[in-house]
Amino acid sequence: MATSRPMRWEILDGYYVLVVGAGGIGCELLKNLVLTGFKNIDLIDLDTIDVSNLNRQFLFQKKHVGKSKAQVAKESALQFCPTVNITAYHDSIMNPEYNVEFFRKFMLVMNALDNRAARNHVNRMCLAADIPLIESGSAGYLGQVTVIKKGLTECYECQPKPTQKTFPGCTIRNTPSEPIHCIVWAKYLFNQLFGEEDADQEVSPDTADPEAAWNPEDTATRATASDKDGDIKRVSTKEWARSTGYDPAKLFNKLFKDDIMYLLTMDKLWKTRKAPTPLDWQQLENSARPQEVSAGSGLKDQQVLGVWGLCQLFQRSVETLRSQLQEKGEGAELVWDKDDPPALDFVTAAANLRMHIFSMNMKSPFDVKSMAGNIIPAIATTNAVIAGLIVLEGLKVLSGELESCRTIFLNKCPNLRKKLLIPCVLDPPSASCYVCASQPEVTVKLNVHKTTVLSLQDRILKERFGMVAPDVQIEDGKGTILISSEEGETETNNSKSLADFGIRNGSRLQVDDFLQDYALLVNVLHTEELERDVEFEVVGEAPDKAPPPQSTQEEVKSITNGNKDSAQPSTSFKAEDDDIMIVDSGEEEEEEEGASSSTAATSSGSKRKHSDAETGETSTKRLRTDQSSAAAATNDDDNDDDDIIALD
């Protein structure tokens, strides 16, 4: 790791550095910077300290729970080095006040983030300010560090990343085939009953499912659902639940009996699938057996309850959540939190009951929490190693030795040369990158008659392309302003379709984000052949993941209701390969920091080879097939979620 020009430690106090994130890696990084001799450090983090952070974020103690991470990290670091000048910000790095001029104050920026949106933003701000950025991430035993410098290396967004795994609404509502489908349904149900209602998170049977292709008028008479409080006819799930006083038995029969019987009337859905089996509260209560728990030893959270045990858990959680709503007052809403016991109990019970109905193997509370919270266990030692590598690469950057910087992977097990750390030469910028190319340009395939201006702004420009406050002008010879970042200027356009403004196949949109100092040319490709629930596609973008391996004949025989997982016992997340690398993580902090995309493999599964810095050999990174549905989903940005590559 030595450079040709040794660092003069006495001049470190003249360098100003920015650390973004004060979590697992951030705490270790701040400690390292202070002990290395850096005297001017700015630290920013929006989060507050949670009790679950205390097992690895060692700058925090139990007395700090609920306080600002950045502020407490500063106070703790000052205790062992009072002379250092640390400025702490309890804020989001994406706020407009942290503009390009703010970034230009620093000689180096170091990311210790846990979500893709913030990573994208910092990447663009460093490119605009022409400041070196060190990106990092960890996931379990795996980690990665890389250096990003405008014009010299790949930026964070040079390589496309798989989008966060989503599921069609009809699959969630009508035909779940994997445990993750039921867990997503249960989280939607929590919001419909206790939280903020979202029309896109409906849990009732989807009569518009094209696969069903049935006539409701002909088959409605066959539905023998209860005509009591659980009637299908209701305006809102929450209103109906309130009208029952959140009665657990009535909620249960509505969700797990009446709605399931209604699904059974959609005959075509069950021609090639095993039909679901409705549950009845009274029948289960009459036949209940005490202490219904699955066989096997282990901690309480790793045991799977029987059906009646889940019914009781459902009842207790509903009663507790109902009391919490009442305490908050009229019109109050609850927010689902994986660390809130009643909320987790509700999702565990509801998801497992639905799994049982659809003939899947049920999951333990530990598994449900891992999958619902997108958790990969965080390991303090991994964070410590990654933080040390960040500082080493940072010293190279500040010494002017960018050519000696490397992307470094931390593996779970030694490779053939008995090494855990694998350095790779940095890649040059991608000519096709829509962020750091000289003239960024993309082509988006969409239906101009169905896509609204608001959808273009929120779903495409902000969510997909990571912009904060985009301005959009149509290249129509008139300079028509479609979207303005100034409040109130173009809000009347939001509900109109793109076609209403003359946008058609071949139209070009000039998009600018003043905050990020970023411009993008968007070419519109009109199509009416997008798949169901797909609003748009980025042309030339690779698929989310490599095709799954073919199932063996024995595997096929063990599949129940189209679900391979249902034939397996409930277990916590298990990594399948020693040589896997999380390239990027999504939205949950528990997954800790996902690694940089600057070295991510293309999503198509094609191989990109990187020269080993020590031997000159090449290591191939390939995309691992999706595991998120069968185990704990991977992190990031918001949380995503299948960004895993392997090192050969």
XYZ file of C-alpha atoms in Angstrom:
648
model
C 0.000 0.000 0.000
C 3.052 2.317 0.117
C 3.182 5.243 -2.294
C 6.209 6.599 -4.131
C 5.843 9.891 -2.296
C 5.396 9.215 1.431
C 2.690 11.243 3.194
C 3.996 13.944 5.513
C 1.807 13.320 8.552
C 2.392 16.802 9.949
C 0.512 18.410 7.039
C -2.687 16.377 7.508
C -4.112 19.160 9.634
C -4.282 21.289 6.497
C -6.689 18.935 4.725
C -10.468 19.400 4.951
C -12.461 16.201 4.442
C -16.175 15.361 4.398
C -17.586 12.103 5.804
C -21.130 11.303 4.683
C -22.742 8.843 7.083
C -22.110 8.079 10.764
C -23.307 4.479 10.947
C -21.376 1.219 10.996
C -18.606 2.277 8.623
C -18.917 5.964 9.526
C -18.094 5.445 13.203
C -15.001 3.402 12.384
C -13.984 5.884 9.691
C -14.274 8.915 11.965
C -12.159 7.178 14.591
C -9.518 6.278 11.995
C -9.355 9.781 10.571
C -8.943 11.346 13.995
C -6.226 8.889 15.055
C -4.420 9.229 11.711
C -3.997 12.948 12.301
C -6.738 14.672 10.294
C -7.711 17.876 12.080
C -10.606 19.262 9.992
C -13.508 16.878 9.483
C -17.114 17.595 8.528
C -19.569 14.796 9.350
C -23.167 14.619 8.163
C -25.911 12.082 8.918
C -29.686 12.419 9.051
C -30.316 9.410 11.317
C -30.780 9.122 15.042
C -29.337 6.329 17.170
C -31.381 3.154 17.560
C -30.730 0.449 20.145
C -30.010 -2.010 17.300
C -26.966 0.120 16.328
C -25.142 -0.453 19.585
C -23.642 -3.852 18.721
C -21.285 -2.353 16.129
C -21.422 1.455 16.102
C -19.083 1.748 19.045
C -19.142 5.558 19.362
C -22.709 5.231 20.673
C -23.980 4.000 24.033
C -27.402 3.149 25.408
C -27.785 6.629 26.865
C -27.484 8.059 23.342
C -30.516 6.248 21.883
C -32.742 8.731 20.070
C -30.003 11.349 19.632
C -28.298 12.542 16.437
C -25.687 10.101 15.147
C -23.481 12.849 13.740
C -23.532 14.919 16.927
C -22.882 11.994 19.287
C -20.123 10.626 17.027
C -18.441 14.028 17.162
C -18.679 14.188 20.960
C -17.310 10.658 21.361
C -14.389 11.275 18.984
C -13.452 14.487 20.791
C -13.040 12.535 24.024
C -9.958 10.735 22.691
C -8.680 13.626 20.555
C -9.902 16.993 21.861
C -7.805 19.051 19.428
C -9.537 17.887 16.248
C -12.006 20.261 14.590
C -15.188 18.263 13.806
C -18.299 19.937 12.397
C -21.404 17.750 12.738
C -24.587 18.164 10.690
C -27.794 16.390 11.691
C -29.227 16.716 8.209
C -29.666 15.100 4.809
C -26.810 15.516 2.358
C -29.468 15.916 -0.337
C -30.752 19.220 1.074
C -30.220 22.168 -1.317
C -27.944 24.020 1.087
C -25.252 21.381 0.502
C -24.631 22.550 -3.036
C -21.617 22.396 -5.325
C -19.930 25.272 -3.493
C -20.302 23.359 -0.223
C -18.525 20.334 -1.719
C -15.727 22.483 -3.141
C -14.628 23.330 0.404
C -13.230 19.830 0.767
C -10.200 18.074 -0.663
C -11.758 14.629 -0.288
C -15.245 13.188 0.283
C -15.748 9.754 1.871
C -19.071 7.950 1.668
C -20.316 5.693 4.468
C -23.907 5.553 3.272
C -26.639 2.942 3.339
C -28.855 3.861 0.387
C -28.545 4.274 -3.344
C -30.313 7.629 -3.688
C -27.829 9.399 -1.422
C -24.897 7.651 -3.112
C -26.085 8.789 -6.530
C -26.453 12.345 -5.264
C -23.021 12.546 -3.629
C -21.482 11.015 -6.755
C -22.965 13.780 -8.909
C -22.046 16.542 -6.485
C -18.420 15.369 -6.402
C -18.337 15.190 -10.202
C -19.761 18.710 -10.440
C -17.282 20.026 -7.872
C -14.426 17.907 -9.312
C -13.612 16.524 -5.856
C -12.302 12.957 -5.354
C -14.802 10.581 -3.763
C -14.102 7.323 -1.935
C -17.130 5.016 -2.113
C -17.487 2.049 0.225
C -19.883 -0.589 1.420
C -20.253 -3.700 3.532
C -22.666 -6.594 3.797
C -22.031 -9.317 6.313
C -18.468 -10.569 5.819
C -18.138 -8.780 2.484
C -16.943 -5.294 1.699
C -15.668 -3.022 -1.014
C -13.819 0.296 -1.357
C -13.202 2.263 -4.543
C -11.971 5.675 -5.621
C -13.933 7.943 -7.976
C -12.259 10.886 -9.750
C -13.890 12.846 -12.537
C -12.433 12.054 -15.943
C -10.090 9.366 -14.627
C -12.243 6.579 -13.176
C -15.717 5.155 -13.447
C -18.247 7.117 -11.452
C -20.722 5.430 -9.114
C -23.353 5.279 -11.863
C -21.187 4.180 -14.798
C -22.352 0.600 -14.443
C -26.137 -0.009 -14.400
C -27.563 -1.475 -11.240
C -30.465 -3.851 -10.856
C -33.560 -2.011 -9.758
C -35.154 -2.863 -6.450
C -37.184 -6.046 -6.717
C -40.884 -5.364 -7.199
C -43.814 -7.688 -7.788
C -46.942 -7.311 -9.941
C -49.982 -6.242 -7.944
C -52.014 -9.221 -9.163
C -49.339 -11.609 -7.833
C -49.389 -9.998 -4.399
C -53.186 -9.866 -4.224
C -54.267 -13.010 -6.054
C -51.590 -15.610 -6.676
C -48.629 -15.427 -4.267
C -46.144 -18.229 -4.873
C -43.247 -17.264 -2.594
C -43.041 -16.219 1.066
C -41.800 -12.760 0.091
C -45.088 -12.161 -1.762
C -47.009 -12.817 1.458
C -44.676 -10.626 3.505
C -45.105 -7.735 1.067
C -48.881 -8.274 1.228
C -48.778 -8.177 5.042
C -46.806 -4.910 5.030
C -49.351 -3.435 2.618
C -52.107 -4.638 4.947
C -50.474 -2.906 7.910
C -50.571 0.412 6.038
C -54.126 -0.146 4.847
C -55.333 -0.805 8.402
C -53.123 1.356 10.598
C -50.915 3.564 8.429
C -51.111 5.832 5.421
C -53.350 4.290 2.794
C -51.849 3.922 -0.664
C -53.928 2.958 -3.687
C -50.938 1.064 -5.068
C -50.830 -1.130 -1.945
C -54.321 -2.616 -2.135
C -54.679 -6.052 -0.553
C -58.149 -7.124 -1.675
C -58.553 -9.594 -4.551
C -57.670 -7.998 -7.882
C -60.629 -8.481 -10.207
C -58.687 -6.826 -13.038
C -56.141 -9.641 -13.116
C -55.866 -10.447 -16.850
C -55.014 -14.053 -16.084
C -58.328 -14.576 -14.353
C -60.326 -13.517 -17.429
C -63.595 -14.110 -15.647
C -66.971 -12.440 -15.633
C -67.815 -11.226 -12.127
C -71.526 -11.103 -12.922
C -71.586 -14.802 -13.744
C -69.619 -16.048 -10.802
C -70.471 -13.623 -8.005
C -73.382 -15.819 -6.968
C -70.958 -18.662 -6.291
C -69.071 -16.674 -3.711
C -70.248 -17.908 -0.329
C -68.330 -15.295 1.623
C -69.871 -14.141 4.887
C -72.586 -11.540 4.592
C -71.784 -10.125 7.999
C -69.101 -7.586 8.873
C -66.714 -9.224 6.453
C -68.718 -8.306 3.333
C -66.588 -7.636 0.264
C -68.347 -4.341 -0.342
C -66.498 -1.552 1.385
C -65.138 1.844 0.467
C -61.883 1.618 2.358
C -60.095 -1.139 4.242
C -59.392 1.251 7.099
C -62.983 2.528 7.247
C -64.326 -1.014 7.306
C -61.856 -2.002 10.043
C -62.884 1.008 12.119
C -66.539 0.085 11.721
C -65.766 -3.288 13.330
C -63.777 -1.659 16.131
C -60.703 -3.460 14.769
C -62.229 -6.729 15.983
C -59.485 -9.362 15.423
C -61.905 -12.202 14.632
C -63.831 -10.144 12.081
C -60.622 -8.895 10.482
C -59.339 -12.455 10.366
C -62.447 -13.858 8.681
C -62.511 -11.026 6.176
C -58.862 -11.406 5.167
C -58.324 -15.144 5.427
C -61.762 -16.552 4.747
C -64.025 -14.227 2.766
C -61.367 -12.776 0.460
C -59.919 -16.240 -0.171
C -63.340 -17.657 -1.018
C -63.818 -14.744 -3.375
C -60.516 -15.615 -5.036
C -61.694 -19.188 -5.502
C -64.500 -17.931 -7.748
C -61.862 -16.819 -10.269
C -61.763 -20.293 -11.757
C -59.010 -19.795 -14.324
C -56.450 -18.803 -11.707
C -56.503 -22.307 -10.243
C -56.374 -24.455 -13.368
C -52.596 -24.771 -13.146
C -52.101 -23.816 -9.497
C -53.022 -25.375 -6.225
C -56.083 -23.512 -4.965
C -55.838 -21.692 -1.614
C -57.579 -23.038 1.477
C -59.685 -20.527 3.468
C -59.370 -20.347 7.248
C -62.222 -19.775 9.692
C -61.582 -18.223 13.105
C -64.332 -20.141 14.928
C -63.312 -23.495 13.515
C -59.668 -22.908 14.398
C -60.596 -21.806 17.910
C -62.696 -24.927 18.465
C -59.939 -27.239 17.258
C -57.039 -25.317 18.799
C -54.272 -27.219 20.524
C -52.207 -25.593 23.286
C -48.670 -24.452 22.555
C -48.726 -25.049 18.848
C -45.094 -24.636 17.811
C -43.143 -26.346 15.061
C -40.641 -29.001 15.961
C -37.052 -28.042 16.516
C -35.068 -26.230 19.121
C -33.728 -22.730 19.026
C -34.430 -19.222 20.142
C -38.038 -18.102 20.373
C -37.732 -15.826 17.345
C -36.412 -18.726 15.272
C -39.373 -20.994 15.985
C -42.365 -21.212 13.671
C -45.759 -21.035 15.349
C -48.628 -23.287 14.381
C -51.758 -21.886 12.757
C -53.669 -21.232 15.995
C -50.558 -19.765 17.567
C -50.408 -17.346 14.627
C -54.085 -16.533 15.147
C -53.364 -15.593 18.742
C -50.359 -13.527 17.666
C -52.571 -11.798 15.088
C -55.153 -11.048 17.791
C -52.631 -9.643 20.272
C -50.891 -7.484 17.680
C -54.165 -6.048 16.340
C -55.308 -5.176 19.857
C -51.984 -3.488 20.654
C -51.913 -1.526 17.398
C -55.540 -0.502 17.914
C -54.613 0.888 21.342
C -51.675 2.785 19.845
C -53.987 4.375 17.277
C -56.471 5.370 19.960
C -53.727 6.948 22.063
C -52.600 9.073 19.116
C -56.104 10.432 18.576
C -58.481 10.852 15.646
C -56.921 10.633 12.210
C -53.635 9.260 13.548
C -51.489 6.887 11.512
C -48.840 4.356 12.472
C -45.601 3.751 10.572
C -44.372 0.198 10.109
C -41.013 -0.391 11.745
C -39.242 -3.736 11.790
C -37.941 -2.912 15.279
C -41.437 -2.255 16.686
C -42.617 -5.572 18.249
C -46.389 -5.167 17.664
C -45.840 -4.099 14.049
C -43.474 -7.016 13.394
C -45.837 -9.436 15.146
C -48.701 -8.288 12.933
C -46.720 -8.768 9.715
C -45.344 -12.113 10.944
C -48.812 -13.428 11.775
C -50.582 -12.097 8.676
C -47.828 -13.209 6.285
C -47.579 -16.710 7.750
C -51.329 -17.237 7.746
C -51.376 -16.299 4.062
C -48.426 -18.628 3.406
C -50.388 -21.453 5.041
C -53.465 -20.676 2.947
C -51.410 -20.839 -0.248
C -49.549 -24.030 0.774
C -46.154 -22.516 1.490
C -43.757 -23.357 4.253
C -44.160 -20.752 6.992
C -41.349 -18.558 8.324
C -40.026 -17.746 11.778
C -40.255 -14.186 13.149
C -36.488 -13.904 12.585
C -36.881 -14.785 8.907
C -39.839 -12.469 8.434
C -37.958 -9.573 10.014
C -34.955 -10.225 7.779
C -37.049 -10.349 4.622
C -39.440 -7.533 5.508
C -36.634 -5.243 6.649
C -34.198 -6.132 3.853
C -31.603 -7.105 6.411
C -28.181 -8.610 5.944
C -26.453 -9.051 9.303
C -23.867 -6.344 9.936
C -20.476 -7.374 11.290
C -18.345 -4.869 13.172
C -15.052 -6.393 11.998
C -16.018 -5.961 8.344
C -16.816 -2.303 8.948
C -13.469 -1.830 10.690
C -11.534 -3.351 7.773
C -13.432 -1.269 5.201
C -12.932 1.947 7.191
C -9.187 1.252 7.370
C -9.047 0.739 3.606
C -10.896 4.016 3.046
C -8.244 5.927 4.967
C -5.404 4.165 3.128
C -6.916 5.013 -0.255
C -7.613 8.533 0.975
C -3.972 9.067 1.868
C -3.007 8.028 -1.659
C -5.465 10.518 -3.137
C -4.217 13.374 -0.949
C -0.613 12.466 -1.815
C -1.405 12.910 -5.500
C -0.890 9.206 -6.208
C -4.211 8.486 -7.920
C -2.549 6.018 -10.265
C -1.798 3.748 -7.311
C -5.400 3.765 -6.031
C -7.363 0.535 -6.269
C -10.817 -0.929 -5.931
C -10.449 -3.375 -3.053
C -12.784 -6.280 -2.335
C -13.037 -7.962 1.049
C -14.082 -11.606 0.702
C -15.501 -14.000 3.244
C -12.913 -16.703 2.537
C -9.384 -16.543 1.125
C -8.962 -16.941 -2.608
C -6.580 -19.415 -4.241
C -3.657 -17.176 -3.304
C -4.896 -17.246 0.296
C -5.903 -13.595 0.313
C -9.047 -12.010 1.734
C -8.357 -8.593 0.222
C -8.361 -8.421 -3.568
C -7.176 -5.147 -5.165
C -8.276 -4.376 -8.728
C -7.131 -1.611 -11.056
C -9.647 1.231 -11.364
C -11.681 1.285 -14.574
C -11.828 4.379 -16.797
C -15.130 6.260 -17.211
C -17.814 4.588 -19.308
C -18.487 6.436 -22.558
C -22.169 5.520 -22.290
C -22.664 6.680 -18.693
C -25.671 8.977 -18.414
C -24.013 10.880 -15.554
C -20.305 11.443 -16.235
C -20.218 11.284 -20.051
C -19.388 14.544 -21.819
C -22.959 14.738 -23.161
C -25.214 12.518 -21.007
C -28.092 11.064 -22.996
C -30.672 8.292 -22.514
C -33.595 6.855 -24.445
C -36.755 6.045 -22.514
C -39.494 3.822 -23.890
C -42.982 4.789 -22.657
C -46.567 5.386 -23.711
C -46.927 9.131 -24.278
C -50.721 8.877 -23.970
C -50.637 7.197 -20.546
C -47.526 8.700 -18.953
C -48.353 11.888 -17.069
C -46.029 14.808 -16.429
C -46.054 13.956 -12.710
C -45.028 10.373 -13.481
C -42.207 11.643 -15.695
C -41.004 13.868 -12.854
C -41.340 11.482 -9.917
C -40.982 7.982 -11.308
C -38.531 8.553 -14.144
C -36.423 11.626 -13.417
C -36.330 11.544 -9.615
C -36.681 7.863 -8.792
C -34.956 6.248 -11.766
C -32.380 8.888 -12.685
C -31.802 10.205 -9.168
C -32.539 13.877 -9.731
C -33.599 16.153 -6.892
C -35.268 19.161 -8.535
C -35.421 18.674 -12.318
C -36.375 21.320 -14.878
C -37.624 19.945 -18.205
C -37.792 21.764 -21.514
C -39.189 20.262 -24.714
C -36.960 20.634 -27.768
C -39.862 21.686 -30.000
C -38.479 24.935 -31.377
C -40.535 26.930 -28.867
C -38.653 26.073 -25.695
C -41.809 24.829 -23.953
C -41.254 24.392 -20.206
C -42.799 21.085 -19.166
C -41.543 20.920 -15.565
C -40.122 23.704 -13.417
C -38.374 23.246 -10.079
C -39.835 26.577 -8.983
C -42.859 25.846 -6.829
C -46.215 26.565 -8.439
C -44.957 27.331 -11.944
C -45.958 24.111 -13.729
C -48.059 22.190 -11.217
C -51.102 22.481 -13.481
C -49.268 20.252 -15.967
C -48.931 17.350 -13.531
C -52.122 15.470 -14.402
C -51.760 15.897 -18.171
C -50.230 13.275 -20.433
C -47.030 13.859 -22.356
C -49.025 13.672 -25.590
C -51.015 16.728 -24.475
C -47.827 18.764 -24.955
C -47.080 17.386 -28.399
C -44.539 14.868 -27.152
C -44.460 11.874 -29.480
C -42.107 9.182 -30.734
C -38.707 10.786 -31.283
C -39.289 13.854 -29.102
C -36.326 15.121 -27.093
C -36.447 16.553 -23.577
C -33.645 18.673 -22.114
C -33.508 18.023 -18.367
C -31.458 20.088 -15.919
C -30.953 19.724 -12.181
C -29.489 22.981 -10.915
C -28.643 21.576 -7.473
C -26.605 18.712 -8.911
C -25.215 20.838 -11.756
C -26.375 18.009 -13.988
C -27.936 18.008 -17.461
C -29.451 15.034 -19.277
C -30.957 14.691 -22.744
C -33.933 12.305 -22.766
C -35.045 10.781 -26.071
C -38.665 9.605 -26.001
C -39.539 6.328 -27.697
C -43.314 5.817 -27.809
C -44.672 2.285 -27.419
C -47.956 0.648 -26.528
C -46.429 -2.762 -25.830
C -45.058 -2.409 -22.299
C -45.733 -5.265 -19.916
C -48.432 -4.990 -17.265
C -47.439 -2.761 -14.325
C -44.387 -1.470 -16.262
C -44.570 2.294 -16.788
C -41.362 2.743 -18.774
C -38.119 1.115 -19.856
C -34.660 2.572 -20.322
C -33.496 1.417 -23.749
C -30.252 -0.526 -23.706
C -30.514 -1.215 -20.000
C -29.616 -4.777 -19.077
C -32.056 -7.111 -17.324
C -32.175 -7.005 -13.539
C -30.437 -10.319 -13.120
C -28.995 -13.283 -14.915
C -31.432 -16.029 -15.870
C -31.998 -18.464 -13.021
C -30.466 -21.916 -13.277
C -32.688 -24.692 -14.563
C -34.447 -26.669 -11.844
C -33.644 -30.328 -11.642
C -36.373 -32.899 -11.958
C -36.259 -33.579 -8.233
C -36.609 -29.883 -7.469
C -39.641 -29.609 -9.688
C -41.312 -32.464 -7.867
C -40.804 -30.751 -4.512
C -42.350 -27.449 -5.565
C -45.673 -26.640 -3.964
C -47.938 -24.047 -5.572
C -45.071 -22.972 -7.788
C -42.904 -22.272 -4.759
C -39.610 -24.055 -4.301
C -39.113 -22.451 -0.904
C -42.241 -24.091 0.466
C -40.483 -27.447 0.356
C -37.646 -26.177 2.536
C -37.480 -25.674 6.307
C -37.594 -22.139 7.641
C -34.074 -20.825 8.109
C -32.389 -17.517 8.494
C -30.408 -15.988 5.631
C -27.602 -18.199 4.402
C -25.027 -17.022 1.901
C -24.548 -19.674 -0.738
C -21.095 -18.772 -2.001
C -18.018 -17.688 -0.156
C -17.065 -15.334 -2.954
C -20.042 -12.990 -3.145
C -19.962 -9.235 -3.095
C -22.787 -6.834 -2.421
C -22.340 -4.081 -4.936
C -25.061 -1.778 -3.697
C -27.565 -1.769 -0.880
C -30.914 -0.311 -0.591
C -32.801 1.568 1.931
C -32.466 -0.144 5.232
C -29.707 0.666 7.624
C -29.507 -2.854 8.988
C -27.985 -4.003 5.775
C -25.289 -1.462 6.489
C -23.524 0.116 3.586
C -23.807 -1.504 0.133
C -20.689 -1.432 -1.941
C -19.897 0.883 -4.772
C -21.350 0.437 -8.181
C -18.319 1.805 -9.857
C -17.172 -1.774 -10.100
C -20.543 -3.406 -10.507
C -20.997 -5.942 -13.213
C -23.441 -5.196 -15.962
C -26.818 -6.593 -15.095
C -27.005 -8.749 -18.165
C -24.679 -11.185 -16.549
C -21.869 -10.467 -19.003
C -18.423 -10.688 -17.464
C -16.109 -7.768 -16.925
C -12.499 -8.562 -16.080
C -10.351 -6.505 -13.748
C -6.638 -6.802 -13.506
C -5.355 -7.912 -10.134
C -3.058 -5.144 -8.917
C -0.448 -7.535 -7.545
C -0.285 -10.392 -10.045
C -1.597 -8.882 -13.243
C -4.135 -11.699 -13.445
C -7.728 -10.956 -14.105
C -10.604 -11.588 -11.767
C -14.036 -11.955 -13.249
C -17.081 -10.484 -11.570
C -20.380 -12.059 -12.448
C -23.900 -11.434 -11.372
C -25.360 -13.827 -8.867
C -28.915 -14.993 -9.395
C -31.678 -13.465 -7.307
C -31.907 -14.782 -3.768
C -34.054 -12.118 -2.202
C -37.273 -14.041 -2.360
C -35.937 -17.095 -0.592
C -33.973 -15.409 2.146
C -33.256 -12.052 3.658
C -33.461 -9.558 0.873
C -30.326 -7.617 0.205
C -30.003 -3.977 1.135
C -30.279 -0.792 -1.021
C -31.607 2.001 -1.765
C -34.301 2.445 -1.003
C -33.029 0.108 -0.262
C -32.079 -2.866 -3.663
C -31.900 -5.480 -3.922
C -30.187 -8.131 -5.918
C -26.920 -6.255 -6.474
C -24.669 -9.205 -5.766
C -21.634 -10.235 -7.778
C -19.174 -13.042 -7.357
C -15.428 -13.045 -7.571
C -13.914 -15.987 -9.403
